[in-house]
Tab-separated table of C-alpha atoms and ligand atoms in Angstrom:
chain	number	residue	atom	x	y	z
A	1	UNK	CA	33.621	-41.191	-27.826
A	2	UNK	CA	32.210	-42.585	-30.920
A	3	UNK	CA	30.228	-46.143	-30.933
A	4	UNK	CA	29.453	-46.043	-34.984
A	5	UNK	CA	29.805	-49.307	-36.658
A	6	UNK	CA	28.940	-48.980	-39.955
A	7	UNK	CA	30.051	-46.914	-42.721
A	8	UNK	CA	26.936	-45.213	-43.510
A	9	UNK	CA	24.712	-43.530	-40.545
A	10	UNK	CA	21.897	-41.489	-41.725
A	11	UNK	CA	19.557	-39.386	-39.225
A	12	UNK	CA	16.231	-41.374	-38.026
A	13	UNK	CA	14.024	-40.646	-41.091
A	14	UNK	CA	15.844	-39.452	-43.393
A	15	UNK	CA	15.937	-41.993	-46.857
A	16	UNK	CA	18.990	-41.894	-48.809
A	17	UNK	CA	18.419	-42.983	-51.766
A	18	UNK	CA	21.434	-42.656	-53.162
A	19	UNK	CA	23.765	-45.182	-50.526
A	20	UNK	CA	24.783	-48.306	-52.432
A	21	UNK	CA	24.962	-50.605	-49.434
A	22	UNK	CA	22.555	-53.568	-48.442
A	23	UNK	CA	19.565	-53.302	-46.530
A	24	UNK	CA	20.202	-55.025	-42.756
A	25	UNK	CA	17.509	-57.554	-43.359
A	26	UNK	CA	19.263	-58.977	-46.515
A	27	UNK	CA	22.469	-59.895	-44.665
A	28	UNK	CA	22.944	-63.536	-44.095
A	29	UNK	CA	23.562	-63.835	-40.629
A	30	UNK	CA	20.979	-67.439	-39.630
A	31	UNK	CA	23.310	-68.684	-42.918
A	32	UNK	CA	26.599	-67.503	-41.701
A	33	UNK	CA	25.915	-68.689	-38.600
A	34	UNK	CA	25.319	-72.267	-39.620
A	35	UNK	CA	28.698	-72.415	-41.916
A	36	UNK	CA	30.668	-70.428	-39.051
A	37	UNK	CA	29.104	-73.306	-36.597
A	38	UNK	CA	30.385	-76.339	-39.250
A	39	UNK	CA	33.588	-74.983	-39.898
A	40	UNK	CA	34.157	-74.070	-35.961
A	41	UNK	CA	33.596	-77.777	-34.252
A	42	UNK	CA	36.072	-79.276	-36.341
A	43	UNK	CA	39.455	-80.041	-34.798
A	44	UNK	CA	41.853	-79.113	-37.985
A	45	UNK	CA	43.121	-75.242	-37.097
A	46	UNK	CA	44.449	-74.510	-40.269
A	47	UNK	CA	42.419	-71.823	-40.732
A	48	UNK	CA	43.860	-69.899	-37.667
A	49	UNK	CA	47.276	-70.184	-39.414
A	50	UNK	CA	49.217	-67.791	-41.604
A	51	UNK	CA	47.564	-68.844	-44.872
A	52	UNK	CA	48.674	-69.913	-48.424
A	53	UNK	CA	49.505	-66.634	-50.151
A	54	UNK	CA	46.939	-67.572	-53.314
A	55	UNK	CA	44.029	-68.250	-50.880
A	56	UNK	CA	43.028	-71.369	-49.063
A	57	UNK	CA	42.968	-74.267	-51.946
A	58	UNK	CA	39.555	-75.791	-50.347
A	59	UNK	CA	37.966	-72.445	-50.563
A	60	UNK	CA	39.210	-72.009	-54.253
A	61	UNK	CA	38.323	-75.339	-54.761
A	62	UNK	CA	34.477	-74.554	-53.733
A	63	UNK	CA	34.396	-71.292	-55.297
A	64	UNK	CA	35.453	-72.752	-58.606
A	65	UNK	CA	33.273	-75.208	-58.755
A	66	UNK	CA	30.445	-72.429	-57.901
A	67	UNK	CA	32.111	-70.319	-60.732
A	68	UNK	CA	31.645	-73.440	-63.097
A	69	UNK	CA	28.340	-73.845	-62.782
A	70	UNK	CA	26.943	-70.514	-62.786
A	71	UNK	CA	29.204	-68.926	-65.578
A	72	UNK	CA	28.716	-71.961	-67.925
A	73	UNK	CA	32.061	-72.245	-68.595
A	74	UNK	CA	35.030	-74.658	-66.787
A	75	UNK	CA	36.883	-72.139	-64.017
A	76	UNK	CA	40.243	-73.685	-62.650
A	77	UNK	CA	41.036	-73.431	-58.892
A	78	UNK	CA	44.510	-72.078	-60.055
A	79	UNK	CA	43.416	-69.315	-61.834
A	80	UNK	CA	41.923	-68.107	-58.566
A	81	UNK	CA	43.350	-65.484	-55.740
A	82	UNK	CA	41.657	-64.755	-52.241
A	83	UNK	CA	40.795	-61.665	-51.809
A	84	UNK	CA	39.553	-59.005	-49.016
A	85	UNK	CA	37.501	-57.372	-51.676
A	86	UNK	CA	37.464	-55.534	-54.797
A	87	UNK	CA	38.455	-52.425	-53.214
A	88	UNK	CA	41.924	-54.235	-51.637
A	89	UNK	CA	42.324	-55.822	-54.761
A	90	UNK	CA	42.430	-52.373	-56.942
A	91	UNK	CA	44.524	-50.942	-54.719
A	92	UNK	CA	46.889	-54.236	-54.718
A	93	UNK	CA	47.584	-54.036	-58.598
A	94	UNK	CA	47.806	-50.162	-58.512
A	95	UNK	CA	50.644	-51.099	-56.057
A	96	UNK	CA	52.052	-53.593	-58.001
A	97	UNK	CA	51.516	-52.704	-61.617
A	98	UNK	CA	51.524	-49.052	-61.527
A	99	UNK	CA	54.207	-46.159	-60.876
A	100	UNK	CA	52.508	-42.119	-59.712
A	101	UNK	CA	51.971	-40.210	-62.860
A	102	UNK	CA	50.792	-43.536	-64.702
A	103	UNK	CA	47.743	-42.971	-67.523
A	104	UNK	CA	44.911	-45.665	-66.576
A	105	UNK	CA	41.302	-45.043	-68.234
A	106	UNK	CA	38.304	-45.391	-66.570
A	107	UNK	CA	34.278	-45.215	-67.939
A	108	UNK	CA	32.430	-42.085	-67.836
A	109	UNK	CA	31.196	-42.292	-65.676
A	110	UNK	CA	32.166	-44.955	-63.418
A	111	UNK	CA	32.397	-46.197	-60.031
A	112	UNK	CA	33.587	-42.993	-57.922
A	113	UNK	CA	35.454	-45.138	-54.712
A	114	UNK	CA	37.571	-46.292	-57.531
A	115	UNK	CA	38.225	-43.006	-59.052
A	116	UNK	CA	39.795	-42.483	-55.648
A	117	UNK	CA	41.883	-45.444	-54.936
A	118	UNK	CA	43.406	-44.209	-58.459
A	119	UNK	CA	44.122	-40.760	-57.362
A	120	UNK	CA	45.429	-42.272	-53.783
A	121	UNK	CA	48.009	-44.193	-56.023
A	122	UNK	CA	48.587	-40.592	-58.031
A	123	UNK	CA	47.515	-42.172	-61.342
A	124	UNK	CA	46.051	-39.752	-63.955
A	125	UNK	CA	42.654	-40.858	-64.959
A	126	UNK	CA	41.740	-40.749	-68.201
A	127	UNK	CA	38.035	-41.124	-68.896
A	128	UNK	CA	36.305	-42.885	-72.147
A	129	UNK	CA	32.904	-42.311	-72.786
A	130	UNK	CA	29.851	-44.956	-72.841
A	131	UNK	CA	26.704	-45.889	-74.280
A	132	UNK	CA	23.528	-48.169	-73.717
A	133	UNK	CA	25.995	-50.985	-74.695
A	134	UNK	CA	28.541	-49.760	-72.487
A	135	UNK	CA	32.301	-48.813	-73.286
A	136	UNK	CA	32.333	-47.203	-76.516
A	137	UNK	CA	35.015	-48.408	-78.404
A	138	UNK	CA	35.720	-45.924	-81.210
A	139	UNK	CA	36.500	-43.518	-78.423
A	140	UNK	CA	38.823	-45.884	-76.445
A	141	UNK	CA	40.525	-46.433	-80.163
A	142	UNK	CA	40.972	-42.459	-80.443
A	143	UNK	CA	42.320	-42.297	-76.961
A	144	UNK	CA	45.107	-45.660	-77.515
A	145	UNK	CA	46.276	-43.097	-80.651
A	146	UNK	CA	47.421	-40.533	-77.717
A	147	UNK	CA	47.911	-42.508	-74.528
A	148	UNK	CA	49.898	-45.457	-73.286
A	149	UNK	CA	47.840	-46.375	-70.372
A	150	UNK	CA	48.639	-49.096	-67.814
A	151	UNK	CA	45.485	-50.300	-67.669
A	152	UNK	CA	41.615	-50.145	-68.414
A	153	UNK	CA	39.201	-50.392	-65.041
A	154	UNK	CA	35.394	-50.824	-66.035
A	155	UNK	CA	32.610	-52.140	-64.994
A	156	UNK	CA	31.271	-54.776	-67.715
A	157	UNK	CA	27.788	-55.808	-66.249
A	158	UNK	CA	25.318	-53.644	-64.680
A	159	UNK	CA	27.444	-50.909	-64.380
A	160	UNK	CA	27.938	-48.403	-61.415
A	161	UNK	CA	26.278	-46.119	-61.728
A	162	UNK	CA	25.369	-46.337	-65.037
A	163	UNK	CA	23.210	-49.526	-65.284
A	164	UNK	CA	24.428	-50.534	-68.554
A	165	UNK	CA	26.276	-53.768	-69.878
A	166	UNK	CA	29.296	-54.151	-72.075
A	167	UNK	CA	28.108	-56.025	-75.102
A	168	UNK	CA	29.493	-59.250	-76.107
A	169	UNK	CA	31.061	-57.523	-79.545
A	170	UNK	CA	32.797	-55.167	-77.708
A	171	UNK	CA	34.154	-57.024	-74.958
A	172	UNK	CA	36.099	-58.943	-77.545
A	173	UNK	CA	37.198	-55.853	-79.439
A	174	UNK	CA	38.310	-54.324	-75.977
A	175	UNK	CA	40.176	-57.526	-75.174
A	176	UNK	CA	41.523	-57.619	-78.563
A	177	UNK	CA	42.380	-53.910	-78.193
A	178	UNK	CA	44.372	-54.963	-74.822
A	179	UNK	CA	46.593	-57.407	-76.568
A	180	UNK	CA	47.249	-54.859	-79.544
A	181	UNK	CA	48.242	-52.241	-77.401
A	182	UNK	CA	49.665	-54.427	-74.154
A	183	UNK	CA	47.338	-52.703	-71.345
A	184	UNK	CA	45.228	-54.803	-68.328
A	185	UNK	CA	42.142	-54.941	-68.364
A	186	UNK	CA	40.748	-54.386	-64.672
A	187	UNK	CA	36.998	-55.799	-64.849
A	188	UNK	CA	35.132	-54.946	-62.013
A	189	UNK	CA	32.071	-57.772	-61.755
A	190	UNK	CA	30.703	-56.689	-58.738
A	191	UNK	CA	27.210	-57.134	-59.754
A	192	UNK	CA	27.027	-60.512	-62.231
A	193	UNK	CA	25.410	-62.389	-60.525
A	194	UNK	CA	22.320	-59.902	-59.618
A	195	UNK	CA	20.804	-60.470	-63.330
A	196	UNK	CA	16.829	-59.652	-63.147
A	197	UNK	CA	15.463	-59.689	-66.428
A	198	UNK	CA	18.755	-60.213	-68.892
A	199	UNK	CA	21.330	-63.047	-68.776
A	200	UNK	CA	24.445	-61.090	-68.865
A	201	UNK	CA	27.277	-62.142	-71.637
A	202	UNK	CA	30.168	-64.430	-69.836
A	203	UNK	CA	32.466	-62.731	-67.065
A	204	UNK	CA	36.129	-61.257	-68.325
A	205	UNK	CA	36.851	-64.596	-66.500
A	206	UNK	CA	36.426	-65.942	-69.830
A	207	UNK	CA	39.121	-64.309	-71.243
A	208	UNK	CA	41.883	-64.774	-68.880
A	209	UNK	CA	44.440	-67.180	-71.263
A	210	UNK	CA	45.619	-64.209	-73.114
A	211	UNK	CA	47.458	-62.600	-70.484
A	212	UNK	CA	45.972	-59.102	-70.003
A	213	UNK	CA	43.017	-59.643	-68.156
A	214	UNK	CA	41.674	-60.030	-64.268
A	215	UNK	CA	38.418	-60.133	-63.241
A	216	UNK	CA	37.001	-59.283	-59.916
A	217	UNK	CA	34.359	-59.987	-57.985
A	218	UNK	CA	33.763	-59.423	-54.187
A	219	UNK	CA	31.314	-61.377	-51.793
A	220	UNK	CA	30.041	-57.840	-50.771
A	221	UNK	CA	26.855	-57.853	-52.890
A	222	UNK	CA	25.537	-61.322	-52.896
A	223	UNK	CA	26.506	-62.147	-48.994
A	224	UNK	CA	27.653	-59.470	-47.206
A	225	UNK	CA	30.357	-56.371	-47.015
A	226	UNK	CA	31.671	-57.290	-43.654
A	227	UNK	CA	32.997	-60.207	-44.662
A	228	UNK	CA	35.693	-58.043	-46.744
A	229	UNK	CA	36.216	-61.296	-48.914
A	230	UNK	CA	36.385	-61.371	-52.706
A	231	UNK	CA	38.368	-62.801	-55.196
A	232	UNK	CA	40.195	-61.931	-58.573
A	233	UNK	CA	40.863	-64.612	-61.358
A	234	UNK	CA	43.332	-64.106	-63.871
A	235	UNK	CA	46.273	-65.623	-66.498
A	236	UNK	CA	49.478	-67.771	-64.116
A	237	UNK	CA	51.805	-65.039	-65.417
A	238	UNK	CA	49.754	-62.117	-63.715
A	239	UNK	CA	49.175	-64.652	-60.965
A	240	UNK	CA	52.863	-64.834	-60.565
A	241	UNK	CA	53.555	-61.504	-59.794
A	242	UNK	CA	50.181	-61.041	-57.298
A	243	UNK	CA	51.422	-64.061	-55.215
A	244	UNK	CA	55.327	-62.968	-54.879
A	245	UNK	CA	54.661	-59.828	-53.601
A	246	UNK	CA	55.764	-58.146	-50.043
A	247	UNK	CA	52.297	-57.983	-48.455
A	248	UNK	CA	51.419	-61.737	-48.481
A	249	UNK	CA	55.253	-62.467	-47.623
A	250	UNK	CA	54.904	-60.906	-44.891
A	251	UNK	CA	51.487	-61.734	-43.728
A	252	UNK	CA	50.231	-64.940	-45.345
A	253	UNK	CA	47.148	-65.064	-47.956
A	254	UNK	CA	44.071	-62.948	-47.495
A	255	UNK	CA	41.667	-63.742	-44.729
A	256	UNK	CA	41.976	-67.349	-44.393
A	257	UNK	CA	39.683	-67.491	-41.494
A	258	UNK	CA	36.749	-65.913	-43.075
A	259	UNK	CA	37.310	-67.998	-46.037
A	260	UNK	CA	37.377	-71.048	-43.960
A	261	UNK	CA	33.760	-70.168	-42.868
A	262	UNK	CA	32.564	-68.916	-46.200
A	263	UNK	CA	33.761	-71.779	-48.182
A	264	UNK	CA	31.144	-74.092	-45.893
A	265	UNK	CA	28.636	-71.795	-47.453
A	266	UNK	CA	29.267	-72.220	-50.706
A	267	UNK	CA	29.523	-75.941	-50.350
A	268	UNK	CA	25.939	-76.420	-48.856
A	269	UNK	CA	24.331	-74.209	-51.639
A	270	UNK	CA	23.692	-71.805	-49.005
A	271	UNK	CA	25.310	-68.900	-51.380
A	272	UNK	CA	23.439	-70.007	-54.624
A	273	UNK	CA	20.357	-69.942	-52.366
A	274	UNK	CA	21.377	-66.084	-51.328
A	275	UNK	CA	21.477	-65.090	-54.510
A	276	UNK	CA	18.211	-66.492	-55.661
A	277	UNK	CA	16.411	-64.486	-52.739
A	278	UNK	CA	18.578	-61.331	-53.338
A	279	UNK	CA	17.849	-61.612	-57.059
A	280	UNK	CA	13.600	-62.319	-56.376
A	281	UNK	CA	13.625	-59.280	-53.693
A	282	UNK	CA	15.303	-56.651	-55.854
A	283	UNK	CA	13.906	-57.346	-58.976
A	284	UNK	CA	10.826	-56.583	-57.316
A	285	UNK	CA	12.271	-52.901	-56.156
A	286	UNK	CA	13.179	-52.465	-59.730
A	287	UNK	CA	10.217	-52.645	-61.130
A	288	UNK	CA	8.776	-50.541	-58.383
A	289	UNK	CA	11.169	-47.660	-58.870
A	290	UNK	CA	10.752	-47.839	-62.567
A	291	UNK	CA	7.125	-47.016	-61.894
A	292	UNK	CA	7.470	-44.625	-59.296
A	293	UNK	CA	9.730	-42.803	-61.270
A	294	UNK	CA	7.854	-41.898	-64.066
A	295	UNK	CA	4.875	-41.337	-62.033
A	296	UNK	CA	6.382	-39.238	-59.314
A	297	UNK	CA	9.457	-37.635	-61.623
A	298	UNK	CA	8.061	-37.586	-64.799
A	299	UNK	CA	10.751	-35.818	-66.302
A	300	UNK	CA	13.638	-38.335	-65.581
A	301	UNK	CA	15.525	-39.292	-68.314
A	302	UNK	CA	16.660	-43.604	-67.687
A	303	UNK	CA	16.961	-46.416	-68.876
A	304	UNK	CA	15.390	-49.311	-66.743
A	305	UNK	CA	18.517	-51.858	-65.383
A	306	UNK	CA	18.772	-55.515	-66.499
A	307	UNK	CA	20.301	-55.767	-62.828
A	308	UNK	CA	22.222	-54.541	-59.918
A	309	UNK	CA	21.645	-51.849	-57.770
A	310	UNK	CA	21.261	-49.081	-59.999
A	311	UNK	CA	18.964	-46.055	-62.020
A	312	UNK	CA	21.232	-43.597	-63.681
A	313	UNK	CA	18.822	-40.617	-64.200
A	314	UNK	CA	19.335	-37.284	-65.644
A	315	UNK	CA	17.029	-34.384	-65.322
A	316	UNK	CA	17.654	-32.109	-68.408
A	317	UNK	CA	18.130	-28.288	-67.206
A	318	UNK	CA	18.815	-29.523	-63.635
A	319	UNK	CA	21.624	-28.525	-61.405
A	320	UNK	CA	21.869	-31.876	-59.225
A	321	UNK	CA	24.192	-30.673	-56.913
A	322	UNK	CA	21.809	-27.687	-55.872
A	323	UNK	CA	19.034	-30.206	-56.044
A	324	UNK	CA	20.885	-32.568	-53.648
A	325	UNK	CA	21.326	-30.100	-51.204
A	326	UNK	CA	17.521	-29.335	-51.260
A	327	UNK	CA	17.242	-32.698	-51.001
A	328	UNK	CA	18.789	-33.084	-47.518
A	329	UNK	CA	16.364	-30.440	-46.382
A	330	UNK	CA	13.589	-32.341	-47.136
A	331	UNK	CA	15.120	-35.721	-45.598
A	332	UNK	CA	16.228	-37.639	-48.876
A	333	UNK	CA	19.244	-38.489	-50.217
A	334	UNK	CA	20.975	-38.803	-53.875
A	335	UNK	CA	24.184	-39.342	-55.369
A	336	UNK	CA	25.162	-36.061	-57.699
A	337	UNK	CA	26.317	-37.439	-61.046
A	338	UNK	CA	29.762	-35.022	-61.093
A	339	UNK	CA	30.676	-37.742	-58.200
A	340	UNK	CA	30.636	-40.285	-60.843
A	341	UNK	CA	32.958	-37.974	-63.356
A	342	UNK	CA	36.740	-37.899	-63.768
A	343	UNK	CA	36.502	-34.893	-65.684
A	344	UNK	CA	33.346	-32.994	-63.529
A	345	UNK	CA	30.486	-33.253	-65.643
A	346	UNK	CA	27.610	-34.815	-65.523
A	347	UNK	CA	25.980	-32.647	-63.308
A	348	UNK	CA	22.323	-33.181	-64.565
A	349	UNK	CA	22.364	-36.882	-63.591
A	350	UNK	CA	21.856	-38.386	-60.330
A	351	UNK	CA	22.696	-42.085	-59.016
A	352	UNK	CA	19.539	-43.573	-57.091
A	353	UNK	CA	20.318	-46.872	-55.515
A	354	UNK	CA	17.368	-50.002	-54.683
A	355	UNK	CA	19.717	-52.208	-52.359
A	356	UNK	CA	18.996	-50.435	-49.072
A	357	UNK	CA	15.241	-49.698	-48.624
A	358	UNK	CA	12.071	-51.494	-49.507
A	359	UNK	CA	9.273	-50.581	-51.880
A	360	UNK	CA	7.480	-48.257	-49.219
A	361	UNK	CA	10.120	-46.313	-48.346
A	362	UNK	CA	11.604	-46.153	-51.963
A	363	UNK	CA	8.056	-44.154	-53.001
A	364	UNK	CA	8.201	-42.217	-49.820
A	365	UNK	CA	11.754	-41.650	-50.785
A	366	UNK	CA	10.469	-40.137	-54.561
A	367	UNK	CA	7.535	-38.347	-53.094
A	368	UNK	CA	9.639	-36.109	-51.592
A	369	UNK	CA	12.359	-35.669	-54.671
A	370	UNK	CA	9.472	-35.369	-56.487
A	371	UNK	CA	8.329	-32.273	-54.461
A	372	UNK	CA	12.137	-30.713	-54.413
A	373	UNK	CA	12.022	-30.845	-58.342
A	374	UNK	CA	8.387	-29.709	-58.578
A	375	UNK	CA	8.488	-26.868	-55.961
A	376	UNK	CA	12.043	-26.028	-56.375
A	377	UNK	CA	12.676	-25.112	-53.042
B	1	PLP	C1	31.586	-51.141	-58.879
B	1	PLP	C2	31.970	-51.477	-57.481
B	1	PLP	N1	33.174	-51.985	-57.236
B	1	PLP	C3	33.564	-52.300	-55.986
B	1	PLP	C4	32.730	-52.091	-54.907
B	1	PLP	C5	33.242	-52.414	-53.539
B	1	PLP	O1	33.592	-53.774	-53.446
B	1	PLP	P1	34.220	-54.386	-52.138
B	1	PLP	O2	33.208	-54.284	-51.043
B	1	PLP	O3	34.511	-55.795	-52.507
B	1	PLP	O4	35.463	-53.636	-51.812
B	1	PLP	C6	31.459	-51.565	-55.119
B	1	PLP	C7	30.565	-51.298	-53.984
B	1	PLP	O5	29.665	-50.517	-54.048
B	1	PLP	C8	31.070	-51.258	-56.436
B	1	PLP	O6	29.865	-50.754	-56.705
């Protein structure tokens, strides 16, 4: 008989450093308390019905005008489905959008859990390399000569793993590439609104009106995984075809009840305060790993993140995957960067994460990867 609740279980002191979850003591529970208490003592049950297959309106109502405000530009309540995360949502449009044997491209690298949902779906992966400034687009240009692909996923904005951001130019030339060539453009914007020393360029929400676009974003990082609640916004006519589908005839919109509760949050400023003390705590670890790094693994090759959770690093000469497995023996964890590869490469980089521990245990952490590289034993 198992009693495991969470995803991730590692043995008492070991520090994996590579696990891209949040630490315990940054999940909201005093605030989700509060908006589960104001949303529970009123007498409307609504909530606890079958819901409206777009998402509750008063919850896209809220969320919109919380989208207005932070992204600087007007988002409409309409152009906004419910979600139970970014993960449901991928898998969703492969569902709906996609056929086995489709071509989609991805980033190289890019978000592995993805990678997967992709493969569950049978869809053949093509990857297109990226740079400093993210996607680069000469490549995706050569690649549009050969392939027809269905769609593009990638992660504009402090990528996973890679820590980079799609530039403002070549977000436009991507989205006109999209039109051009009649693909979707999946953006993935998991980690927007965790900006630490860089103001990111505008979501993909900004480019919705054309038709080929939906952005998605999850409550996952900035309140908390369990919640599974997230959200995609995109053009009516994409809209159209989300909504109508089997799924939410059968069973109603996504999680109505959590949204219920969530939207009471975002109405008191309770998730704009959140994400101020996420953002102020792990801008703090980022600066801290970015030190201990070069003083503890001098050789890593990185670039610092702007924001997000994390340091793409590759060792020149190194065999990560060997190097993980020393790892383990000396009770730390990484993320090999072949994971992170739809063609398996990348095997000198590694994926370090700074959402779960704090600064002590993030050196104690290096001290000991430090010693693996150094010793190699
Ligand atoms: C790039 C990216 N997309 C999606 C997810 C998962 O999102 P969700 O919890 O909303 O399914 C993660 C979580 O690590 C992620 O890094």
């Amino acid at each position: 008989m198992t009693f495991q609740t969470t995803q991730i279980q590692v043995p008492e002191g070991f520090i994996d450093l590579g696990r891209g979850d949040p630490a315990m003591d940054l999940l909201p529970l005093d605030l989700l308390r509060t908006a589960a208490q104001d949303r529970l003592i009123q007498t409307d049950p609504a909530f606890l019905q079958y819901g409206f297959e777009q998402g509750d309106g008063y919850f896209r109502r809220a969320l919109a005008d919380f989208l207005s405000q932070s992204h600087g530009f007007p988002v409409d309540l309409d152009t906004l489905f419910v979600t139970s995360g970014i993960s449901a949502s991928l898998d969703l449009i492969c569902t709906l959008f996609t056929q086995p044997g489709d071509i989609v491209f991805a980033e190289e690298p890019s978000y592995f859990l993805a990678l997967k949902i992709f493969a569950d779906h049978g869809l053949r992966v093509i990857s297109i390399r990226t740079d400093e400034a993210g996607l680069v687009i000469e490549d995706l240009e050569q690649a549009l000569r050969d392939y027809r692909p269905k769609f593009i996923y990638v992660i504009p904005t402090f990528q996973n793993p890679g820590g980079h951001t799609l530039s403002q130019q070549r977000r436009e030339q991507l989205v006109a590439l999209a039109r051009e060539h009649d693909f979707l453009i999946l953006a993935d914007e998991v980690y927007q609104f965790l900006s630490y020393t860089q103001t990111p360029p505008k979501p993909f929400g900004a480019y919705i009106d054309l038709g080929h676009v939906i952005s998605l974003n999850t409550f996952s990082k900035i309140l908390a995984p369990g919640l599974r609640l997230g959200w995609m916004q995109t053009h009516s006519s994409i809209m159209e075809k989300i909504v109508a589908c089997g799924m939410l005839d059968s069973g109603g919109g996504m999680n109505p009840f959590t949204s219920a509760i969530v939207r009471s949050l975002v109405e008191s400023g309770g998730l704009g305060k959140n994400i101020e003390n996420l953002v102020g705590v792990y801008r703090k670890r980022v600066d801290a790993m970015d030190e201990l790094l070069r003083l503890h693994l001098p050789e890593a090759q990185f670039v610092r993140p702007h924001g997000g959770y994390f340091f793409w690093i590759r060792l020149p000469g190194m065999d990560v995957q060997e190097l993980r497995k020393r790892a383990q023996v000396h009770q730390v964890g990484l993320r090999q960067g072949n994971l992170f590869s739809s063609r398996n490469a990348l095997h000198d980089h590694m994926r370090l994460s700074i959402s779960f521990y704090d600064i002590g245990d993030i050196e104690k952490g290096l001290i000991r990867l430090g010693r693996c590289v150094h010793d190699g034993k």
